Tab-separated table of C-alpha atoms in Angstrom:
chain	number	residue	atom	x	y	z
X	177	MET	CA	-19.469	10.716	28.682
X	178	ILE	CA	-22.366	10.499	31.061
X	179	TYR	CA	-22.119	7.555	33.433
X	180	SER	CA	-25.020	5.939	35.268
X	181	LEU	CA	-23.477	6.670	38.652
X	182	GLN	CA	-26.879	6.683	40.355
X	183	ASN	CA	-26.640	2.880	40.201
X	184	LEU	CA	-23.768	3.020	42.699
X	185	THR	CA	-25.283	2.776	46.165
X	186	GLN	CA	-22.273	1.805	48.290
X	187	THR	CA	-18.839	3.337	48.704
X	188	VAL	CA	-17.358	-0.157	48.504
X	189	ASP	CA	-18.525	-0.403	44.886
X	190	CYS	CA	-16.901	2.955	44.227
X	191	ASP	CA	-13.651	1.666	45.716
X	192	VAL	CA	-13.703	-1.360	43.411
X	193	LEU	CA	-14.344	0.813	40.361
X	194	LEU	CA	-11.679	3.317	41.381
X	195	SER	CA	-9.131	0.568	41.896
X	196	ARG	CA	-9.827	-0.917	38.469
X	197	ALA	CA	-9.858	2.466	36.750
X	198	GLN	CA	-6.605	3.549	38.386
X	199	LYS	CA	-4.926	0.324	37.287
X	200	ARG	CA	-6.246	0.834	33.778
X	201	LYS	CA	-4.976	4.412	33.776
X	202	ALA	CA	-1.547	3.259	34.978
X	203	ASP	CA	-1.470	0.644	32.207
X	204	LEU	CA	-2.457	3.254	29.626
X	205	ASN	CA	0.208	5.659	30.882
X	206	HIS	CA	2.816	2.901	30.626
X	207	LYS	CA	1.658	2.034	27.116
X	208	ARG	CA	1.732	5.725	26.183
X	209	TYR	CA	5.307	6.011	27.408
X	210	SER	CA	6.283	3.043	25.225
X	211	GLU	CA	4.372	4.369	22.216
X	212	GLU	CA	5.962	7.789	22.651
X	213	GLY	CA	9.392	6.168	22.474
X	214	LEU	CA	8.372	4.320	19.318
X	215	THR	CA	7.084	7.537	17.780
X	216	VAL	CA	10.439	9.226	18.365
X	217	LYS	CA	12.235	6.206	16.898
X	218	TYR	CA	9.939	6.184	13.847
X	219	GLY	CA	10.637	9.867	13.306
X	220	GLU	CA	14.392	9.351	13.443
X	221	THR	CA	14.293	6.222	11.297
X	222	SER	CA	12.010	7.887	8.751
X	223	ALA	CA	14.494	10.702	8.154
X	224	GLU	CA	17.447	8.306	8.103
X	225	VAL	CA	15.824	5.948	5.603
X	226	GLU	CA	14.808	8.779	3.306
X	227	ALA	CA	18.340	10.222	3.299
X	228	SER	CA	19.917	6.807	2.668
X	229	LEU	CA	17.464	6.105	-0.131
X	230	GLN	CA	18.384	9.363	-1.882
X	231	VAL	CA	22.089	8.469	-1.672
X	232	ILE	CA	21.455	4.986	-3.105
X	233	LEU	CA	19.350	6.394	-5.947
X	234	ALA	CA	22.156	8.800	-6.829
X	235	GLU	CA	24.693	5.965	-6.778
X	236	ILE	CA	22.481	3.824	-9.033
X	237	ALA	CA	22.159	6.699	-11.498
X	238	ALA	CA	25.942	7.134	-11.471
X	239	GLU	CA	26.495	3.424	-12.092
X	240	LYS	CA	24.041	3.454	-14.996
X	241	THR	CA	25.985	6.320	-16.552
X	242	ILE	CA	29.283	4.483	-16.087
X	243	ILE	CA	27.931	1.200	-17.480
X	244	VAL	CA	26.667	2.872	-20.660
X	245	THR	CA	30.118	4.341	-21.379
X	246	LEU	CA	32.189	1.212	-20.705
X	247	PRO	CA	33.069	-1.373	-23.344
X	248	ASP	CA	32.156	-4.991	-22.690
X	249	GLY	CA	34.599	-6.680	-20.338
X	250	PRO	CA	35.403	-7.319	-16.675
X	251	THR	CA	35.218	-3.645	-15.619
X	252	LYS	CA	31.730	-3.282	-17.069
X	253	GLU	CA	30.674	-6.533	-15.361
X	254	GLU	CA	31.949	-5.179	-12.012
X	255	HIS	CA	29.852	-2.042	-12.410
X	256	ILE	CA	26.784	-4.067	-13.419
X	257	TYR	CA	27.274	-6.195	-10.310
X	258	LYS	CA	27.697	-3.059	-8.173
X	259	LYS	CA	24.496	-1.582	-9.657
X	260	LYS	CA	22.598	-4.785	-8.810
X	261	GLN	CA	23.867	-4.586	-5.220
X	262	LEU	CA	22.731	-0.976	-5.019
X	263	GLU	CA	19.314	-1.908	-6.422
X	264	TYR	CA	19.010	-4.553	-3.701
X	265	LYS	CA	19.868	-1.923	-1.067
X	266	GLN	CA	17.226	0.308	-2.651
X	267	LEU	CA	14.659	-2.489	-2.324
X	268	VAL	CA	15.547	-3.007	1.345
X	269	LEU	CA	15.350	0.720	2.063
X	270	GLU	CA	11.993	1.018	0.319
X	271	HIS	CA	10.703	-1.826	2.471
X	272	ARG	CA	12.019	-0.050	5.594
X	273	LYS	CA	10.409	3.153	4.358
X	274	GLU	CA	7.044	1.377	4.311
X	275	SER	CA	7.612	0.033	7.826
X	276	TYR	CA	9.205	3.097	9.405
X	277	GLY	CA	8.640	5.926	6.937
X	278	ALA	CA	6.341	8.936	7.008
X	279	VAL	CA	3.163	6.830	6.703
X	280	ALA	CA	4.176	4.581	9.592
X	281	LEU	CA	5.137	7.651	11.633
X	282	LEU	CA	1.705	9.200	11.078
X	283	GLU	CA	-0.032	5.968	12.062
X	284	GLN	CA	2.115	5.853	15.199
X	285	GLU	CA	1.184	9.451	16.009
X	286	MET	CA	-2.490	8.573	15.546
X	287	ASP	CA	-2.119	5.650	17.970
X	288	LEU	CA	-0.556	8.027	20.481
X	289	GLY	CA	-3.485	10.431	20.076
X	290	ILE	CA	-5.964	7.619	20.669
X	291	LEU	CA	-4.131	6.632	23.845
X	292	ASP	CA	-4.225	10.241	25.037
X	293	GLN	CA	-7.998	10.296	24.557
X	294	GLU	CA	-8.375	7.030	26.464
X	295	ILE	CA	-6.343	8.438	29.360
X	296	VAL	CA	-8.519	11.563	29.439
X	297	GLU	CA	-11.680	9.430	29.493
X	298	VAL	CA	-10.416	7.156	32.265
X	299	SER	CA	-9.428	10.245	34.282
X	300	ALA	CA	-12.932	11.680	33.809
X	301	PHE	CA	-14.400	8.353	34.959
X	302	ILE	CA	-12.197	8.363	38.072
X	303	ASP	CA	-13.295	11.926	38.859
X	304	ALA	CA	-16.974	11.028	38.413
X	305	VAL	CA	-16.755	7.924	40.624
X	306	THR	CA	-14.783	9.848	43.249
X	307	THR	CA	-17.504	12.505	43.310
X	308	ARG	CA	-20.204	9.832	43.654
X	309	LYS	CA	-18.249	8.166	46.480
X	310	GLN	CA	-18.082	11.476	48.313
X	311	GLU	CA	-21.833	11.930	47.849
X	312	LEU	CA	-22.502	8.467	49.277
X	313	ALA	CA	-20.161	9.042	52.209
X	314	ALA	CA	-21.908	12.290	53.122
C-alpha cells in the first residue's frame, strides 16, 4: 500500500508511529502463534473425530443386524438400548465434526493466512516509516 508519508514532518511523529506499529506487530505475532496452535489442534481433532465416527457407524450397523435377528425379549432390548447409545455418540461426534472437522480446519487455516497478510502489511508500514524517519533525520 502507498502511505502518505510526506505528511510526516518530524522524526518524533515517526517514533510514535513506529512504536504503535511495532506493538501491533508483536500482538499479531502473538495471535498468530496462538492461531497456529489451534490449527494444529483442529487438524488432529478432525482426523480423530472422523476415525471415531467411522467406528461408531460400523458398530451401529452391526447392532442393527443383530437386532433384526433376535427374537423379542431382554437380549433384544439390550441391543436396542446399545444401538441408541451408539446413535447418541454418533450425534455428539457429528457435532464435534462441525466444530473441529475439515470445514473448521479450513476456516482456521484461512484465519491464519489473513493474520500472515496483516503481519506483512504492518512490516511494510514499519519499513516505510523507518525510511521516512531517516529522510527527515538527514
